[in-house]
Every structure is written in structure tokens, then in C-alpha cells.
Short mmCIF file of C-alpha atoms in Angstrom, two decimals:
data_model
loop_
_atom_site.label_atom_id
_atom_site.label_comp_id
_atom_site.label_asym_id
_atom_site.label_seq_id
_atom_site.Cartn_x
_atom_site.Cartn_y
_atom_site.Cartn_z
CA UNK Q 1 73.19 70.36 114.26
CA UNK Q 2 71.01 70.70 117.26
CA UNK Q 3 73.58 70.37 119.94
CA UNK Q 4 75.82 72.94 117.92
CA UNK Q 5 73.14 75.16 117.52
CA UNK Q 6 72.15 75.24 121.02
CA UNK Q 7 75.33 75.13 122.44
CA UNK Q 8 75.74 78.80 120.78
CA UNK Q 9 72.56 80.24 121.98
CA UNK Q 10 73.38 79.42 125.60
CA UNK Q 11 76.97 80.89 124.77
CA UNK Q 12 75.69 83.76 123.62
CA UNK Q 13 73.95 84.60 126.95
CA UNK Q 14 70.19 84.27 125.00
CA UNK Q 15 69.01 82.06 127.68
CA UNK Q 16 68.09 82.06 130.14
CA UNK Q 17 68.61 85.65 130.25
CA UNK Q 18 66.48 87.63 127.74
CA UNK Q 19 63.04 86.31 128.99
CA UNK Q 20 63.94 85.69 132.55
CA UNK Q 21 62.65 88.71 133.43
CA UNK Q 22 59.31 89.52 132.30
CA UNK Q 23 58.52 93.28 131.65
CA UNK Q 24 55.72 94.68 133.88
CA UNK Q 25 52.67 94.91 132.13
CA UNK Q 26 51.83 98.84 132.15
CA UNK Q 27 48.12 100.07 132.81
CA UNK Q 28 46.48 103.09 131.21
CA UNK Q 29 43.94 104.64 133.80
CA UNK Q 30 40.57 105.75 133.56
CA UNK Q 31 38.94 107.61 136.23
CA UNK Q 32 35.07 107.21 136.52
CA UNK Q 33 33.18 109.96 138.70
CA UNK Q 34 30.16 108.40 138.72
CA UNK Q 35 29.89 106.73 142.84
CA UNK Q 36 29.06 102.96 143.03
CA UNK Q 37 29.38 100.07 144.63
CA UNK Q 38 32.72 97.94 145.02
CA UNK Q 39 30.84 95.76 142.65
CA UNK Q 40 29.01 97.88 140.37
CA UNK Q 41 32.30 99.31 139.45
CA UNK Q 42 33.98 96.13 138.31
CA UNK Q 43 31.10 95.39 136.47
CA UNK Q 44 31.43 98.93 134.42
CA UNK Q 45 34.79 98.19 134.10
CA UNK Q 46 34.79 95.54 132.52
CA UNK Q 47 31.95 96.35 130.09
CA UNK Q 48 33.86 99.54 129.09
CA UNK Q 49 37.37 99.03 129.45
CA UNK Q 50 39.04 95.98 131.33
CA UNK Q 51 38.73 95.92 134.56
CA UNK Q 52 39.46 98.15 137.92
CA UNK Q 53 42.33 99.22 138.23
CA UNK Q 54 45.64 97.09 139.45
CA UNK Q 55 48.64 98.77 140.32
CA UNK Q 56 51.22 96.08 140.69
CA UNK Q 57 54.48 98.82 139.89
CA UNK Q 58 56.19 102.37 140.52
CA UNK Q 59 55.19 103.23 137.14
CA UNK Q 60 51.31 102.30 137.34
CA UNK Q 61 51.36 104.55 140.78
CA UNK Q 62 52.87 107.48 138.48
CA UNK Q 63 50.37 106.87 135.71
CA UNK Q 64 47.34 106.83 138.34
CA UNK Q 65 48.37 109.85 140.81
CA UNK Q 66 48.94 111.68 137.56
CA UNK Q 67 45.76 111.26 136.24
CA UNK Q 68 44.09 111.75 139.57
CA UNK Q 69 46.40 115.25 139.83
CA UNK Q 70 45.33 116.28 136.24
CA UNK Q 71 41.38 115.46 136.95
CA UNK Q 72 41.90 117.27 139.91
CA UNK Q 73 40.61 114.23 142.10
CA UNK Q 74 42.37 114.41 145.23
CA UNK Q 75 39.69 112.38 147.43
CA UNK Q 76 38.84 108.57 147.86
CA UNK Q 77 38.41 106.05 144.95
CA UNK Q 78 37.45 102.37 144.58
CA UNK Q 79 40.63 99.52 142.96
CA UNK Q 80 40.95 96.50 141.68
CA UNK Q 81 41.72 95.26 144.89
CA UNK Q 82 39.34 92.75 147.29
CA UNK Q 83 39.66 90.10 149.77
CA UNK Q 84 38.81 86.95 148.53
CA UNK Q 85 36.53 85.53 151.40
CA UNK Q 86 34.75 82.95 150.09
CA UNK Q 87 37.83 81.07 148.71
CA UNK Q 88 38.52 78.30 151.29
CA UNK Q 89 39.77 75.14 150.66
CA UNK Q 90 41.89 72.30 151.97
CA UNK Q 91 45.66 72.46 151.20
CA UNK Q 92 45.78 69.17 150.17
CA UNK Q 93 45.15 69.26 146.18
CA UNK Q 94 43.67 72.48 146.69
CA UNK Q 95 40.02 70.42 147.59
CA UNK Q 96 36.72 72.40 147.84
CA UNK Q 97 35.19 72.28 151.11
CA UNK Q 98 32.73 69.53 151.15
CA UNK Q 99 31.57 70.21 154.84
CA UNK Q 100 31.67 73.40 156.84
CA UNK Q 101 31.68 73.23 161.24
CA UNK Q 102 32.41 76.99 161.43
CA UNK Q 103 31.94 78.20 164.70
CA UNK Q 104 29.16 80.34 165.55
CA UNK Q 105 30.16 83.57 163.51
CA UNK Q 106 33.22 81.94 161.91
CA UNK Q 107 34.90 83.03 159.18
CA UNK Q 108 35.18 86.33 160.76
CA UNK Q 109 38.59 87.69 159.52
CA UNK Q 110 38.91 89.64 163.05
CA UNK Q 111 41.81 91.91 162.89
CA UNK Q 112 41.79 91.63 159.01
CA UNK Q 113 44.38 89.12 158.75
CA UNK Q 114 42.47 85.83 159.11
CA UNK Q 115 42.97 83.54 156.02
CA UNK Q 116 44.37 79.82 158.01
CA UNK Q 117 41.90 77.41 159.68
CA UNK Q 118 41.78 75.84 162.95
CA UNK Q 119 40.00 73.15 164.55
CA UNK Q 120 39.26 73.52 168.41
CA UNK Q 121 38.44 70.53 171.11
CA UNK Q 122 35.00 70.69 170.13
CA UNK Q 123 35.88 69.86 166.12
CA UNK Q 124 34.46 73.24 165.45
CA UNK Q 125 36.48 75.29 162.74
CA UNK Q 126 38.01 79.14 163.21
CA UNK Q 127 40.07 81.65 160.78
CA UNK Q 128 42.77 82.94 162.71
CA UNK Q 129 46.31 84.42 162.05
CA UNK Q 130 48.23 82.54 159.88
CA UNK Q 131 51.33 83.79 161.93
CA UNK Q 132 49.85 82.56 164.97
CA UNK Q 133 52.02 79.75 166.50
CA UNK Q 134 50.03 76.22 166.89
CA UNK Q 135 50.00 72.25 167.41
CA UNK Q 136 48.75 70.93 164.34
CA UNK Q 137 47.43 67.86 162.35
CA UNK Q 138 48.34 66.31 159.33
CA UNK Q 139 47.38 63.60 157.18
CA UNK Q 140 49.69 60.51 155.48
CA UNK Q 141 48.36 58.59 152.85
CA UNK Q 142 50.35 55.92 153.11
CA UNK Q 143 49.57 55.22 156.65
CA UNK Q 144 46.45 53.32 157.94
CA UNK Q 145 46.58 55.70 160.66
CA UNK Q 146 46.04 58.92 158.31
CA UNK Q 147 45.96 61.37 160.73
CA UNK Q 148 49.07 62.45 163.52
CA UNK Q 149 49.14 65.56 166.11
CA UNK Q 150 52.00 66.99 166.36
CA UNK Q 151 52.75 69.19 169.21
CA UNK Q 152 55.77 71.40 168.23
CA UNK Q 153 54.11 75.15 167.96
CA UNK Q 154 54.61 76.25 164.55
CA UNK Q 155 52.71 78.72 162.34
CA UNK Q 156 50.48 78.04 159.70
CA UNK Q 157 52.76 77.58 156.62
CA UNK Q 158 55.45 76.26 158.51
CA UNK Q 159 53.11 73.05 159.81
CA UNK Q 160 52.01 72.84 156.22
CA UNK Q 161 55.70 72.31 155.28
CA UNK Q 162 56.49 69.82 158.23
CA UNK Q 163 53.61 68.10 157.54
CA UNK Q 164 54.49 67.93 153.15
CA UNK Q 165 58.02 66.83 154.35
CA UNK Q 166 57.37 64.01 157.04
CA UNK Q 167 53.49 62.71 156.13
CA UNK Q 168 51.46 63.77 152.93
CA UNK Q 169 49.80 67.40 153.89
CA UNK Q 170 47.56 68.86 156.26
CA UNK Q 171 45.02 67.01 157.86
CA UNK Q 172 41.63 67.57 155.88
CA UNK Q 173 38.08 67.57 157.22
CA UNK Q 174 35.89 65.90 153.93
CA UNK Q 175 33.15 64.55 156.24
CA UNK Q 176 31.92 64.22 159.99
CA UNK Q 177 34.26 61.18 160.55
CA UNK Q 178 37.29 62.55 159.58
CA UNK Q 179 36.15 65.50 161.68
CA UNK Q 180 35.78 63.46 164.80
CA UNK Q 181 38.87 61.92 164.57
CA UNK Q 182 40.86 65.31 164.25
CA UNK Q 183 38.50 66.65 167.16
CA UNK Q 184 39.75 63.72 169.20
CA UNK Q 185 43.40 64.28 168.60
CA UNK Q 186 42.65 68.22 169.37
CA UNK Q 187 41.34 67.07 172.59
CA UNK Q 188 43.61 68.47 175.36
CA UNK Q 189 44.57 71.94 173.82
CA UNK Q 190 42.37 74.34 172.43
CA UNK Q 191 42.81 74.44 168.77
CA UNK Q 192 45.74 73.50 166.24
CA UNK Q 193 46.22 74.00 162.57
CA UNK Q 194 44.68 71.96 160.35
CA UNK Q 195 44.55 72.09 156.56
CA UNK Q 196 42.05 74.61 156.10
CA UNK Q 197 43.12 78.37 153.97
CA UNK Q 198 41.66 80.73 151.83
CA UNK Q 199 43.44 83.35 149.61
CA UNK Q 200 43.60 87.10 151.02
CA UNK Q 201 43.68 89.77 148.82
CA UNK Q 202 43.79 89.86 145.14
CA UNK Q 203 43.58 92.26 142.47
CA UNK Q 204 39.81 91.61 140.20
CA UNK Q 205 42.16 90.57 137.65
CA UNK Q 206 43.23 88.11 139.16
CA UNK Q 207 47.09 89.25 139.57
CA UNK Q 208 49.42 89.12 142.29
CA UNK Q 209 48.78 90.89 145.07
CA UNK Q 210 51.85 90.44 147.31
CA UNK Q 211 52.89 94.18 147.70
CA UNK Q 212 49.85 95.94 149.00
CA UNK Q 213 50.74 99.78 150.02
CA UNK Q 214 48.54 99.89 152.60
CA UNK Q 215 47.76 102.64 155.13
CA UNK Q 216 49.28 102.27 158.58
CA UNK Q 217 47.03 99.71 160.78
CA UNK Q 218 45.22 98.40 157.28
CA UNK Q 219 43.92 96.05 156.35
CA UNK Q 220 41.77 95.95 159.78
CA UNK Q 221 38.76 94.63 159.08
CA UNK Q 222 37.00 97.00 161.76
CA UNK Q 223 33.78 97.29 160.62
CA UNK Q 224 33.50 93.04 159.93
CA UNK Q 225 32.85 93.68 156.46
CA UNK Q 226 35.79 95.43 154.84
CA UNK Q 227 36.60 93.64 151.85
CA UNK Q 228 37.80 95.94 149.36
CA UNK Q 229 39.96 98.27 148.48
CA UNK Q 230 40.20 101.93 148.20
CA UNK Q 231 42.78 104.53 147.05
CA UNK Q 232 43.43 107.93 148.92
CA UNK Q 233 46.70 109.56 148.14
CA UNK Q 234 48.36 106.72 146.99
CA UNK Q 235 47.09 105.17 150.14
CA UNK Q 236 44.88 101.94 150.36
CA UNK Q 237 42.84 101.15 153.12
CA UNK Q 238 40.01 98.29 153.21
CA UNK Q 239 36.34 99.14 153.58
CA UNK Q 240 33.37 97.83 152.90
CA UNK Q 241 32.07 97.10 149.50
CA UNK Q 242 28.40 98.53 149.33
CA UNK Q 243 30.14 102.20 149.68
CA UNK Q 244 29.27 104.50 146.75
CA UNK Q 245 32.91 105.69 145.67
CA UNK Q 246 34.29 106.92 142.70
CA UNK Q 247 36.41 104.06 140.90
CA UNK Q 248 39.37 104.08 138.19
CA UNK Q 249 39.20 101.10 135.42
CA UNK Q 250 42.18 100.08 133.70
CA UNK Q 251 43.47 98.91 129.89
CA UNK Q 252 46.61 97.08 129.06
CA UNK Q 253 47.53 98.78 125.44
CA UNK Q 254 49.60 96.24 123.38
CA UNK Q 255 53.12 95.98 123.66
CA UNK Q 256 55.39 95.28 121.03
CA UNK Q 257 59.23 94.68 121.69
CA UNK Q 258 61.68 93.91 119.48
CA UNK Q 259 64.50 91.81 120.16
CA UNK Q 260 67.37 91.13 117.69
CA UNK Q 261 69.98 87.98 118.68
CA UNK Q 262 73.31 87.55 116.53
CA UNK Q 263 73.71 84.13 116.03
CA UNK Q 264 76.94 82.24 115.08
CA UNK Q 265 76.54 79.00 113.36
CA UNK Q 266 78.38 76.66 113.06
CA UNK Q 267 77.91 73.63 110.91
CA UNK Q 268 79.48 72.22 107.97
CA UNK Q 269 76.42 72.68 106.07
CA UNK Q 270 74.94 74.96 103.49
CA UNK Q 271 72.77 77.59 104.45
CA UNK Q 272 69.77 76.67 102.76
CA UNK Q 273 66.03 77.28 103.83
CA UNK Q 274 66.03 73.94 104.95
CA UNK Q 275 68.60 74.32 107.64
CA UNK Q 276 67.26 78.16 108.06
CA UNK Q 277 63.83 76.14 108.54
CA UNK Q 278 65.48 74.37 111.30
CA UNK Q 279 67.38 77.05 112.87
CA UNK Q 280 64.15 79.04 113.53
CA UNK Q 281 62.32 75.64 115.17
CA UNK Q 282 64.80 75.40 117.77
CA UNK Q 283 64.64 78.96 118.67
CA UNK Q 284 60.78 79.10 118.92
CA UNK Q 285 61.13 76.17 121.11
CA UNK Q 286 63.76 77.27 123.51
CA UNK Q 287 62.04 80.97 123.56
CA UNK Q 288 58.83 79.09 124.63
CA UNK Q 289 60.75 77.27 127.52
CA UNK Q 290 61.39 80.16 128.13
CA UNK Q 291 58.54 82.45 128.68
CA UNK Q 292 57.78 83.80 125.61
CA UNK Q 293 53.99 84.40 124.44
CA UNK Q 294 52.02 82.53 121.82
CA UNK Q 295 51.30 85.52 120.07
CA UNK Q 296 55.17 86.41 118.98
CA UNK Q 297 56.51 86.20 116.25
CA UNK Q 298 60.15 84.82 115.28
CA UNK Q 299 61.62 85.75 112.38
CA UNK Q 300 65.29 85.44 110.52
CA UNK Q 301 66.35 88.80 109.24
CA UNK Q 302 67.62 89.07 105.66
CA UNK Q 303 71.18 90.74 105.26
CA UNK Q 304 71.44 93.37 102.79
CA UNK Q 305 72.61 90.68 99.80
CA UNK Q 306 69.07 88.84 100.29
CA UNK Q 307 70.81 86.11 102.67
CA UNK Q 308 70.24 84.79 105.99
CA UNK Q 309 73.58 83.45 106.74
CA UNK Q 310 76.82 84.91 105.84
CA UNK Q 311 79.96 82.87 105.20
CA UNK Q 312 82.56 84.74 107.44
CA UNK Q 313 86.58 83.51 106.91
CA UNK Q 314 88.04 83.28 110.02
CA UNK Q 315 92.05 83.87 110.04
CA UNK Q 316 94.21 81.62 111.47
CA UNK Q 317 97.41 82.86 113.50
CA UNK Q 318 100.43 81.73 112.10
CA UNK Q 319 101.61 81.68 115.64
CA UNK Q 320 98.84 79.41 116.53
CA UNK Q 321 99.24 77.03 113.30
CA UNK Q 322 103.02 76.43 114.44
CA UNK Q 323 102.25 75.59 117.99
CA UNK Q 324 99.53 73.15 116.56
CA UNK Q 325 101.79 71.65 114.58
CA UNK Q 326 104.40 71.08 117.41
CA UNK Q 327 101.56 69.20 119.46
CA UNK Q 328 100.92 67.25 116.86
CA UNK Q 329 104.31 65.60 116.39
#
């Protein structure tokens, strides 16, 4: 019964299709006039509604430049939106730092695009461009070796994906020996790629921040502290946190959709609430292979007679029956 059962759903287009696709989760605004801090703000936020605002769709930039239209708020407010500086970590298993040779002022984030670590000859660490084209070092852990330069210029990611496909990772800096070692096979140029990385920007809660509509020359970093983000005109540039701004929090109202799937079984059986029982299991578990939340709820609709499941007669063409018949023979 599974197989048949199964066999229909996917026939029926019902997967992958229907969740494949998640809906964007819409945000209802809220703007606060009150100035504070970066931080302040997510901190009333969250006490009061959920958090600052994230606008991760066309529709949340409607919702929010309508509300700031309606309150008649036409100048600068603080977002959801900061730059994660003190998230570094080694891109092998995602490791915490357990040592830290910055040099002198390093991390910087100069130019406001700085989120991939380098070593230089001296075994002393920098944040640079991740775009920036480099030797670099990785690490095999099934060599007694561990560590290899490799002098083909590439940038950032694309050394991490060399190094995943022909060693074990980037090279990783857990204590002063391994740092020697790498500083030793530096020796020669000035600096290559190593396994170091932080995340860049994110939204406070925590979403994806991939499509940014930032001003023209943002983020820049120029005043060395600019680590959040601000909203003029549907414009975000990146300034520095301990401004006093207005802010706008968000909520995420609950959704409720409703999907109804015609199924077609097929099965020798009776339709009892055993196999109706049944029918509903395998559904919840594909749906959940598919995406679907914990919190919804499956259900078999009743027909009008009180059933599930109705018996349908399916005709057979007379045509059809003949030419069987001739195969047969």
C-alpha cells in the first residue's frame, strides 16, 4: 500500500512542488520615535514586540515605506540589520578561535568589506577582502604533513573549495605551533589565505541577509566603527551603533494556509479508518521531508455522505477491452 500510495502523490505533482517554495514570512511594522542606541532599540524591541525590523522582501519594503509615509517620518531610522564582528572562526568545523595574533589594530574591516583572514610572513593575522586574490594554506588530516602552500592566486572561497576538494579544509591556527608552521610556509610572500572568517551582516533575527539595498559606496566602514544599519528612503547605509536614531520593531502575525490535495487511491482494500489511519501517516511524513512545520495540521476531509474515500467505477472502452483481448491470444 505504501508504494501505491506514494507513487500517486508524486503523480499528482504534491511533491516536491507544494512546499518547495516557502512563502515569505510577512512583517507588520512598528515605528518607535523615541532616539536610541543601535542597541537600546533591539532591546525595546524585543521586550515589546519581536525584534527590529527585517526586511528580507518587496512586500516588507511596501509595508515599511507605507507606514513611514503615513507617520509622516521621512528622515533616518535604525533596522534589524548589523555586522556581526565578533563572529570569527576557523572554517574547518566552524571552530572557535582558541588563539588570536591580530595585527596591531586588526580586525579592522577597512573599506567595510573585511570578513576573510590572512596570515602574513610574520604569522600575524589580518581581515581583508574576501575577493582579494591570494596563495593560501590548507590543512589534510590524513597527512603527517598537515599543512601545504599552495601558490595558485585564488580568492577566499575559492581556496576554501580547492583546499575541501584536494586536502581536508583550510589551514587552522589552534595554538602557537601550528602558527609557526603556517608562518614558515608564508615566508616568501606577504600574506595568503588561511582558514580564518567571520559572518558580515545579518539581520538581529538572525535571518538571511544576502540582499542588502544598500546606498551607493555602503557599506564603507568610514568612520571604523560602522556596524549597523540604518534606513533613509528605502536606503541603508552603515553607521555607527551608539547614534541616537529613531528605530522600527517588527511582528510576524500568524499565518494560516490552507491547502487541499485530491488524492486517488488505489488499493484493493476497504476504506476503513485503519487504512485512512495509514493514508494520513505517510502524508505527514512526506510533507515533513518536505518542509512543512511542526505546528500543522493534516487532516482527511469528510465528503458530504460522512466518508473519506469514495468508490468511483471507472468505464472500460469496449474498444480497449477488444484490443486487450487480441494481445492476449
Amino acid at each position: 500500500m505504501r508504494l501505491i500510495i506514494l507513487s500517486l502523490l508524486y503523480l499528482s505533482g504534491v511533491f516536491p512542488g507544494v512546499l518547495s517554495a516557502p512563502l515569505p514570512v510577512p512583517h507588520l511594522y512598528y515605528l518607535i520615535m523615541t532616539p536610541m542606541t543601535w542597541n537600546s532599540a533591539q532591546s525595546y524591541c524585543r521586550k515589546n514586540y519581536e525584534d527590529l525590523a527585517t526586511i528580507t522582501s518587496d512586500s516588507d519594503w511596501t509595508r515599511l515605506k507605507k507606514l513611514g509615509t503615513n507617520s509622516k517620518f521621512f528622515s533616518t531610522a535604525w533596522i534589524g540589520l548589523y555586522n556581526d564582528i565578533d563572529s570569527w572562526r576557523w572554517s574547518y568545523n566552524s571552530a572557535p578561535l582558541k588563539l588570536k595574533k591580530w595585527s596591531g589594530a586588526e580586525p579592522n574591516n577597512l573599506g567595510g568589506h573585511e570578513s576573510c583572514g590572512a596570515m602574513d610572513m610574520y604569522g600575524y593575522w589580518w581581515d581583508l577582502n574576501c575577493e582579494l586574490l591570494k596563495p593560501f594554506l590548507c590543512y589534510d588530516a590524513n597527512s603527517t604533513k598537515r599543512f601545504f602552500s599552495i601558490t595558485v592566486l585564488k580568492s577566499w572561497s575559492d581556496a576554501q573549495a580547492y583546499c575541501r576538494e584536494f586536502h581536508t579544509d583550510l589551514a587552522t591556527s589552534y595554538n602557537e605551533s601550528d602558527n609557526l608552521i603556517l608562518k614558515n610556509l608564508v615566508s616568501g610572500q606577504w600574506s595568503a589565505w588561511f582558514g580564518l572568517f567571520r559572518d558580515p551582516w545579518k539581520w538581529s533575527d538572525q535571518s538571511n541577509a544576502s540582499s542588502i539595498n544598500w546606498a551607493v559606496g555602503s557599506p564603507d566602514n568610514s568612520g571604523g566603527y560602522e556596524n549597523c544599519g540604518s534606513v533613509t528612503y528605502s536606503i541603508i547605509t552603515d553607521v555607527p551603533c551608539s547614534g541616537f536614531l529613531p528605530f522600527f520593531c517588527h511582528t510576524v502575525p500568524p499565518m494560516t494556509v490552507q491547502d487541499v490535495v485530491k488524492l486517488k487511491v488505489i488499493s484493493g482494500l476497504s476504506a476503513d479508518s485503519g487504512l485512512e489511519s495509514s493514508i494520513l501517516a505517510l502524508i505527514w511524513e512526506e510533507l515533513k521531508k518536505h518542509g512543512m512545520a511542526d505546528n500543522t495540521t493534516v487532516t482527511l476531509r469528510l465528503q458530504p455522505d460522512g466518508n473519506v474515500f469514495q468508490k468511483v467505477e471507472e468505464s472500460v472502452n469496449s474498444e480497449d477491452t477488444a484490443a486487450n483481448k487480441i494481445c492476449k491470444t
